[in-house]
Amino acid sequence: MARTGTQWRTRPNLPLTHYVDPRVYTDRSIFEEEREKILEKTWAIVCHESEAPNAYDFRRCQHMSGKELLVVRGKDMKIRVFYNQCPHRGNVLAYEPSGNARRITCIFHLWSFDTKGNCVEITREKEGFQDRLSRKDVGLREVRSETDMGGFVWVNVDDDCGPLDAFLGDSTEFLRGELTAAPLEIMCYHKAIVPTNYKLWHDTNRDLYHEFLHRQNRLIAMGQPGYLDRRYHLHVHGHVTADPSVNSYENIEKGSGVERRMGWPGGESALHKLCNLFPTVTYNMRPPALRIDTMVPLGPEETIVEFRGLGVKGDSPEERRERLRDYNSFWGPFGRNLPEDFIAIVGQSIGLNHGRGSPYILHGREEETPHSEVCIRHYFAEWSRMMGRTAADPFGELPAVAAE
Amino acid sequence: MTTTGTATREPRGEPTGSGFESLAEREKAVRELVARTCLTMDAYDFAGYLDLCHPDFRYTITTYSPELRKDITWLDHDFAGMETLLEVLPLHASDHFLRLVMSRHLGVYTVAYSENDTRAAVVSGLQVFNTARDGGVTELLAVAKYHDVVALEGGEAKLLVREVRLDTRMLGETGSLIPF
Ligand code: FES
Ligand SMILES: [Fe+2]
């Protein structure tokens, strides 16, 4: 039965945990608070170590907090991460996305830094600063980083944060075989700037109910025996995994680039494993390739989504070509899966109409299958904890219900 | 200058080794072929597009990634792969079926013929535009070059190799299900 305006706006008869106020996805003040309370306090991947494979390589990256970063591999082969910012007058140090440099020299007044972040030259130092300021006072700002879980460079811009493994807990345990059997290597990278909230992308990554959207998923996964017998597993800090799906490529069109069955060291070729890490990272292991999603939220309704395709270091050219071909046929910018997700979340954003559209977003499915929306509820439980707000009532407008 | 009769068909010359009546006919066939690949794809006439392709067709979309400092291949198909892809595309959700109309704008830069006259290497500039079905606003989606090899056999031109070499790497909001 179609509903009147009043009925349309009436909240569902479900617990507050089971739906979200749309302003959580669109409100500027909530977004700024998320930056401060979540994005600047949490670990996230900024790149893979193979993006700076050699001594003196650097990679310019953005952290989800919005901070401009410079990932540098030193002469000692250790990776360090700094703000990509000159301590003199704040110019960015690296303009190009990646490169190799023994010294990092700011183009503006030619101050130079080594790969450990020490300032090694201030042009006309004595003449300008006499003894009032010296090189040791103007080193680069180094941030907490750890290279782990498959060689990814993780960054937390909060100096006082706990270690990465405490943050991850046991959430990545079921991928340990795939991530440790052989070193990984970046195969491809692309990004998109999408007019949507970052949480909508992450919701979609978590949510296996949306596999109905994808023809390829319907063909390789949804009809397989045992598909619905899988469960979500909830981990610390809002992370979630699902039992792997067993993919069969029998039904996929021959010659489409995805019919092959190449595997992955330390894993089974038919198993597709998803690991979603609060607030922005997804590991998507579908042999023969690993996909990693990361995000840089630019505003409540603007997000950079980055995609990395990983293969195995030491792949032969033929193996690499096949991994890449399979990856791109699903997940490249010309793939058959990824553009569909984008259409749906951009469509959601149109529907949200800057918070004035849909009165609430439902995450209310409860079932012991991968179509339960507990995966998203678990995210918002962590979100609510860190924000000190209820996602269904972020501005405390429901005193009667909240008091219950 | 006469405007009628055979005088306008210069340089007529001898028939070409690849079976065209003249060099001018050969040149026209090559240029038209490249243009028709755009017109058929713009019209989602996938069968028409495949008719223009050689059975040994190889299609790739490549770019250089400054992030990784290496070339990347985003799509790589032979004739059968391309045929399969184009067959199943309409079964997918795509912005280009729902919201947008894609149009390819082409300028042929250079045409170079092989010595035995059976191949032409063609480099063209390509711009791909999206026009919204609702309201009709047009936006540039991508800038690229086609590096094509055209097979010339029996007086017919067929597309043998196409490398779409992209300058643009961020492809709108959603990427593109439909190849360029
Ligand atoms: S801003 Fe970098 S040297 Fe002046
Ligand atoms: Fe999806």
Coordinates of C-alpha atoms in Angstrom, one line a residue, chain A residues 25-292:
Chain A
Y25 CA 25.5 10.4 5.3
T26 CA 25.0 14.1 4.4
D27 CA 25.5 16.5 7.3
R28 CA 28.6 18.7 7.2
S29 CA 28.9 19.0 11.0
I30 CA 28.7 15.2 11.4
F31 CA 31.3 14.8 8.7
E32 CA 33.7 17.2 10.5
E33 CA 33.2 15.4 13.7
E34 CA 33.9 12.1 12.1
R35 CA 37.2 13.4 10.8
E36 CA 38.2 14.4 14.3
K37 CA 36.9 11.4 16.2
I38 CA 37.3 8.6 13.7
L39 CA 39.3 9.4 10.6
E40 CA 42.2 11.1 12.5
K41 CA 42.2 8.3 15.2
T42 CA 42.1 5.1 13.2
W43 CA 44.4 3.0 11.1
A44 CA 44.0 2.9 7.4
I45 CA 46.0 1.6 4.4
V46 CA 47.6 4.4 2.3
C47 CA 49.5 2.2 -0.3
H48 CA 51.4 -1.1 -0.8
E49 CA 55.1 -1.3 -0.1
S50 CA 55.7 -2.4 -3.7
E51 CA 54.6 1.1 -4.8
A52 CA 58.0 2.2 -3.4
P53 CA 60.1 -0.9 -4.0
N54 CA 63.6 0.5 -4.2
A55 CA 65.7 2.6 -1.8
Y56 CA 64.9 6.3 -2.1
D57 CA 61.5 5.6 -3.8
F58 CA 58.7 7.8 -2.7
R59 CA 55.0 7.7 -3.1
R60 CA 52.6 10.6 -2.5
C61 CA 49.4 9.4 -0.8
Q62 CA 46.4 10.8 1.0
H63 CA 45.3 9.4 4.3
M64 CA 41.5 9.1 5.0
S65 CA 41.9 12.0 7.4
G66 CA 42.6 14.2 4.4
K67 CA 46.3 14.5 5.4
E68 CA 48.8 14.7 2.4
L69 CA 51.4 12.0 3.0
L70 CA 54.8 11.1 1.6
V71 CA 55.7 7.4 1.9
V72 CA 59.5 7.1 1.6
R73 CA 61.7 4.0 1.4
G74 CA 65.1 4.8 3.0
K75 CA 68.6 3.6 2.2
D76 CA 68.0 1.1 5.0
M77 CA 64.9 -0.2 3.0
K78 CA 62.6 0.8 5.8
I79 CA 59.4 2.6 5.0
R80 CA 58.7 5.8 6.8
V81 CA 55.7 8.1 6.3
F82 CA 55.7 11.9 6.7
Y83 CA 53.4 14.7 6.0
N84 CA 54.0 15.8 2.5
Q85 CA 54.6 19.3 3.7
C86 CA 57.5 21.6 4.0
P87 CA 58.1 22.9 7.5
H88 CA 59.2 26.3 6.1
R89 CA 56.0 27.7 4.6
G90 CA 53.9 24.7 4.1
N91 CA 54.4 23.9 0.4
V92 CA 53.9 20.3 -0.6
L93 CA 57.2 18.5 -1.0
A94 CA 56.3 16.0 -3.7
Y95 CA 54.0 17.0 -6.5
E96 CA 54.3 13.9 -8.6
P97 CA 52.5 10.7 -7.4
S98 CA 55.7 8.8 -7.1
G99 CA 59.4 8.9 -7.9
N100 CA 62.9 8.4 -6.6
A101 CA 65.0 10.9 -4.8
R102 CA 68.0 10.7 -2.5
R103 CA 67.0 14.0 -1.0
I104 CA 63.6 15.5 -0.8
T105 CA 64.0 19.1 -1.9
C106 CA 61.2 21.6 -1.6
I107 CA 60.9 23.5 -4.9
F108 CA 60.0 26.8 -3.2
H109 CA 63.2 27.9 -1.3
L110 CA 65.2 24.6 -1.8
W111 CA 65.1 23.3 1.8
S112 CA 66.2 19.6 1.7
F113 CA 65.4 16.6 3.7
D114 CA 66.8 13.0 3.9
T115 CA 64.7 9.8 3.9
K116 CA 64.6 9.8 7.7
G117 CA 62.9 13.2 7.7
N118 CA 65.9 15.2 8.9
C119 CA 66.4 18.6 7.4
V120 CA 69.8 18.5 5.7
E121 CA 69.8 21.9 4.2
I122 CA 68.3 25.3 4.8
T123 CA 69.5 27.6 2.0
R124 CA 71.4 30.6 3.4
E125 CA 70.7 29.3 6.9
K126 CA 73.1 31.3 9.0
E127 CA 72.4 34.5 7.1
G128 CA 68.7 34.3 7.7
F129 CA 68.3 32.5 11.1
Q130 CA 71.7 33.2 12.7
D131 CA 71.5 30.9 15.8
R132 CA 67.8 31.3 16.4
L133 CA 66.7 28.3 14.5
S134 CA 68.6 25.4 13.0
R135 CA 68.0 22.3 10.8
K136 CA 67.3 20.1 13.8
D137 CA 64.3 22.2 14.6
V138 CA 62.6 21.8 11.2
G139 CA 62.5 18.1 10.5
L140 CA 59.5 16.6 8.7
R141 CA 56.5 15.5 10.6
E142 CA 56.6 11.7 10.8
V143 CA 53.4 9.7 11.4
R144 CA 52.8 6.3 12.9
S145 CA 53.0 3.7 10.2
E146 CA 53.3 -0.1 10.1
T147 CA 53.8 -2.3 7.0
D148 CA 51.7 -5.4 7.6
M149 CA 48.8 -7.7 6.5
G150 CA 50.3 -8.4 3.0
G151 CA 52.8 -5.6 2.9
F152 CA 50.4 -2.7 3.0
V153 CA 51.5 0.6 4.5
W154 CA 49.1 1.4 7.3
V155 CA 49.0 4.9 8.8
N156 CA 47.4 6.4 11.9
V157 CA 47.9 10.1 12.2
D158 CA 47.3 10.0 15.9
D159 CA 50.7 9.7 17.7
D160 CA 48.9 8.2 20.8
C161 CA 47.1 5.4 18.9
G162 CA 47.5 1.8 19.9
P163 CA 49.3 -0.7 17.7
L164 CA 47.8 -1.9 14.4
D165 CA 47.4 -5.6 15.5
A166 CA 45.3 -4.5 18.5
F167 CA 43.1 -2.5 16.1
L168 CA 42.7 -5.4 13.6
G169 CA 42.2 -8.1 16.3
D170 CA 41.4 -11.4 14.7
S171 CA 39.6 -9.9 11.8
T172 CA 42.2 -10.7 9.2
E173 CA 43.1 -14.1 10.6
F174 CA 41.2 -16.0 7.9
L175 CA 43.3 -14.3 5.2
R176 CA 46.6 -15.0 6.9
G177 CA 47.5 -17.9 4.5
E178 CA 46.9 -15.7 1.4
L179 CA 48.7 -12.7 2.8
T180 CA 51.8 -14.6 4.0
A181 CA 52.5 -17.4 1.6
A182 CA 54.2 -15.1 -0.9
P183 CA 55.0 -11.4 -1.1
L184 CA 52.4 -9.4 -2.9
E185 CA 53.0 -6.9 -5.6
I186 CA 50.8 -4.1 -7.0
M187 CA 49.5 -4.7 -10.5
C188 CA 47.2 -1.8 -11.1
Y189 CA 45.7 1.2 -9.5
H190 CA 42.8 3.5 -10.2
K191 CA 40.6 5.9 -8.4
A192 CA 37.3 7.7 -8.7
I193 CA 35.9 10.8 -7.1
V194 CA 32.3 10.0 -6.4
P195 CA 29.5 12.4 -5.2
T196 CA 28.6 10.3 -2.3
N197 CA 29.3 9.6 1.3
Y198 CA 32.2 7.2 2.1
K199 CA 30.1 5.1 4.3
L200 CA 27.7 4.3 1.5
W201 CA 30.6 2.7 -0.4
H202 CA 31.7 0.8 2.6
D203 CA 28.2 -0.3 3.4
T204 CA 28.0 -1.8 -0.1
N205 CA 31.3 -3.6 0.3
R206 CA 30.1 -5.2 3.5
D207 CA 26.6 -6.1 2.3
L208 CA 26.4 -9.3 0.4
Y209 CA 22.6 -8.9 -0.1
H210 CA 23.5 -6.4 -2.9
E211 CA 25.1 -9.3 -4.9
F212 CA 21.7 -9.3 -6.7
L213 CA 22.9 -6.1 -8.4
H214 CA 25.7 -8.0 -10.2
R215 CA 25.2 -10.3 -13.1
Q216 CA 28.7 -11.7 -12.6
N217 CA 28.0 -12.5 -8.9
R218 CA 24.7 -14.1 -9.8
L219 CA 26.5 -16.3 -12.2
I220 CA 29.5 -17.4 -10.2
A221 CA 28.4 -17.2 -6.6
M222 CA 24.7 -16.8 -5.8
G223 CA 23.5 -20.1 -7.3
Q224 CA 26.2 -22.2 -5.7
P225 CA 25.3 -24.8 -3.1
G226 CA 25.9 -23.6 0.4
Y227 CA 25.7 -19.9 -0.7
L228 CA 23.1 -19.1 1.9
D229 CA 24.6 -21.3 4.6
R230 CA 27.3 -18.7 5.4
R231 CA 27.5 -16.4 8.3
Y232 CA 29.0 -13.0 9.1
H233 CA 31.6 -12.8 11.8
L234 CA 31.8 -9.7 13.9
H235 CA 35.2 -8.5 15.1
V236 CA 36.6 -5.8 17.3
H237 CA 36.3 -2.1 16.2
G238 CA 33.4 -2.7 13.9
H239 CA 35.3 -5.0 11.5
V240 CA 33.4 -7.8 9.8
T241 CA 34.1 -10.9 7.7
A242 CA 31.9 -13.4 6.1
D243 CA 32.4 -17.1 5.5
P244 CA 34.0 -17.4 2.1
S245 CA 31.8 -18.0 -0.9
V246 CA 32.6 -20.9 -3.2
N247 CA 32.7 -19.5 -6.7
S248 CA 32.2 -21.5 -9.8
Y249 CA 33.1 -20.1 -13.2
E250 CA 31.2 -22.8 -15.1
N251 CA 28.3 -20.4 -15.9
I252 CA 30.3 -17.4 -16.9
E253 CA 30.6 -16.6 -20.6
K254 CA 33.6 -18.3 -22.2
G255 CA 36.1 -15.8 -23.5
S256 CA 34.9 -13.0 -21.2
G257 CA 38.2 -13.0 -19.3
V258 CA 36.9 -14.4 -16.1
E259 CA 36.4 -18.0 -16.9
R260 CA 39.8 -19.2 -15.9
R261 CA 40.7 -20.8 -12.6
M262 CA 44.2 -19.6 -11.7
G263 CA 44.8 -19.7 -8.0
W264 CA 46.6 -17.8 -5.3
P265 CA 49.4 -19.2 -3.1
G266 CA 48.2 -20.1 0.4
G267 CA 44.5 -20.0 -0.6
E268 CA 42.0 -22.1 -2.5
S269 CA 41.2 -20.9 -6.0
A270 CA 37.4 -21.2 -5.7
L271 CA 37.2 -19.3 -2.4
H272 CA 36.2 -15.7 -2.4
K273 CA 37.0 -13.9 1.0
L274 CA 35.9 -10.5 2.1
C275 CA 37.2 -8.6 5.0
N276 CA 35.8 -5.2 5.8
L277 CA 37.7 -3.1 8.2
F278 CA 36.2 -0.1 9.9
P279 CA 36.0 2.7 8.7
T280 CA 37.3 2.6 5.1
V281 CA 39.3 -0.5 4.1
T282 CA 38.2 -3.6 2.3
Y283 CA 40.2 -6.8 1.5
N284 CA 38.6 -8.6 -1.4
M285 CA 40.4 -11.8 -2.1
R286 CA 39.1 -13.5 -5.2
P287 CA 41.8 -15.6 -6.8
P288 CA 43.7 -15.0 -9.0
A289 CA 43.8 -11.4 -7.7
L290 CA 43.4 -9.4 -4.5
R291 CA 41.5 -6.1 -4.5
I292 CA 42.0 -3.5 -1.9

